[in-house]
Amino acid sequence: MPATIEGPDFVALQVRDVQAAATFCEQHLGLRRAAVSPPHAVVFDTKPTPFAVRELLPGVDLADTARPGLGVVLWFRTTDAHQLRDQLTAAGVRILTPMADSPFGPVFSFEGPEGYTLTAHGG
């Protein structure tokens, strides 16, 4: 029987400033750091898939990249998409797409750490 992929089991964003990106995730998204992270990253205690922000891999230069992650869609489940959007707006976080209905509940996108587009749904 051939080996198969079961699905994503870890997601990380490469960033220039790990601590600033981690602070954004903690302050604006309410994420909590996992008990253990490698020295080059901050891993968050997200379920079912761990999420992290990490240093750039060798050969990666985001200095001239206006929209890192272009072409990748990263969705986060939230208990209340409307409340999260309001909190982010009040904190000055740029909302990229308006709230819309989806098969997964209300959904909107916002600018995350270092310009990554993040999508939140649920509630």
XYZ file of C-alpha atoms in Angstrom:
123
model
C 0.000 0.000 0.000
C 1.468 3.411 -0.944
C 2.072 6.081 1.689
C -0.480 8.895 1.725
C -0.804 12.344 3.216
C -3.324 12.583 6.061
C -3.568 16.387 6.122
C -1.768 19.402 7.518
C -0.511 18.945 11.057
C 1.571 22.107 11.475
C 1.336 25.587 9.933
C 3.948 28.338 10.271
C 4.396 31.806 8.814
C 7.933 32.928 8.062
C 8.465 36.447 9.408
C 11.313 38.923 9.761
C 10.446 39.791 13.394
C 9.280 36.718 15.298
C 8.598 38.525 18.568
C 6.519 41.284 16.932
C 4.508 38.691 14.970
C 3.986 36.626 18.132
C 2.824 39.713 20.013
C 0.326 40.494 17.215
C -1.069 36.957 17.464
C -1.347 37.152 21.245
C -2.777 40.675 21.520
C -5.115 40.731 18.530
C -6.057 37.077 18.030
C -5.932 35.827 21.607
C -3.527 32.982 20.791
C -1.547 31.464 23.659
C 2.004 30.230 23.375
C 2.586 26.507 23.594
C 4.614 25.236 26.539
C 7.605 24.567 24.266
C 8.861 26.289 21.113
C 12.118 25.870 19.219
C 14.568 28.793 19.531
C 13.754 30.120 16.032
C 9.963 30.197 16.421
C 6.974 30.824 18.642
C 4.456 27.974 18.555
C 0.894 28.590 19.704
C -1.408 26.151 21.463
C -3.971 25.943 18.643
C -6.213 22.959 18.029
C -6.338 20.722 16.105
C -3.333 22.037 14.155
C -0.408 23.831 15.817
C 0.336 27.270 14.359
C 3.614 29.184 14.635
C 5.523 32.218 13.505
C 9.146 31.461 12.700
C 12.349 33.006 11.462
C 12.932 33.093 7.720
C 14.360 29.932 6.223
C 17.737 30.247 4.486
C 17.327 31.887 1.085
C 13.983 33.539 1.927
C 13.931 37.335 1.653
C 10.636 39.085 2.298
C 12.077 42.611 2.091
C 10.623 43.262 -1.365
C 7.466 41.198 -0.907
C 4.400 43.400 -0.532
C 2.078 40.454 0.169
C 3.819 37.455 1.722
C 1.931 34.209 1.263
C 0.225 35.390 -1.925
C -1.672 32.404 -3.293
C -2.096 30.686 0.086
C -5.381 30.927 1.978
C -5.047 30.482 5.723
C -8.309 30.268 7.688
C -8.717 30.462 11.456
C -11.839 29.344 13.311
C -13.193 31.838 15.867
C -16.058 31.777 18.329
C -17.441 35.061 16.967
C -16.278 36.458 13.620
C -18.297 39.671 14.022
C -16.824 40.442 17.440
C -13.296 39.602 16.254
C -13.687 41.934 13.262
C -14.882 44.708 15.565
C -11.944 44.142 17.941
C -9.431 44.165 15.097
C -10.976 47.296 13.594
C -10.840 49.078 16.962
C -7.165 48.101 17.285
C -6.378 49.570 13.867
C -5.846 46.248 12.109
C -6.647 46.541 8.401
C -9.735 44.573 7.320
C -9.175 43.285 3.766
C -12.548 41.748 2.883
C -15.948 42.573 4.348
C -17.907 40.110 6.430
C -19.741 37.604 4.241
C -21.794 34.457 4.708
C -20.076 31.179 3.899
C -20.751 27.469 4.395
C -18.486 27.820 7.468
C -20.359 30.744 9.010
C -19.532 34.439 8.806
C -16.123 35.060 7.237
C -13.777 38.015 6.675
C -10.078 38.575 5.957
C -7.625 40.902 7.658
C -3.967 41.846 7.471
C -1.930 39.756 9.871
C 1.716 39.963 10.875
C 3.999 41.444 8.218
C 1.237 41.718 5.638
C -0.008 38.130 5.535
C -3.691 37.845 4.668
C -5.536 35.837 7.335
C -9.183 34.778 7.230
C -11.423 34.206 10.240
C -14.722 32.324 10.224
C -17.326 31.107 12.658
C -19.642 32.277 15.346
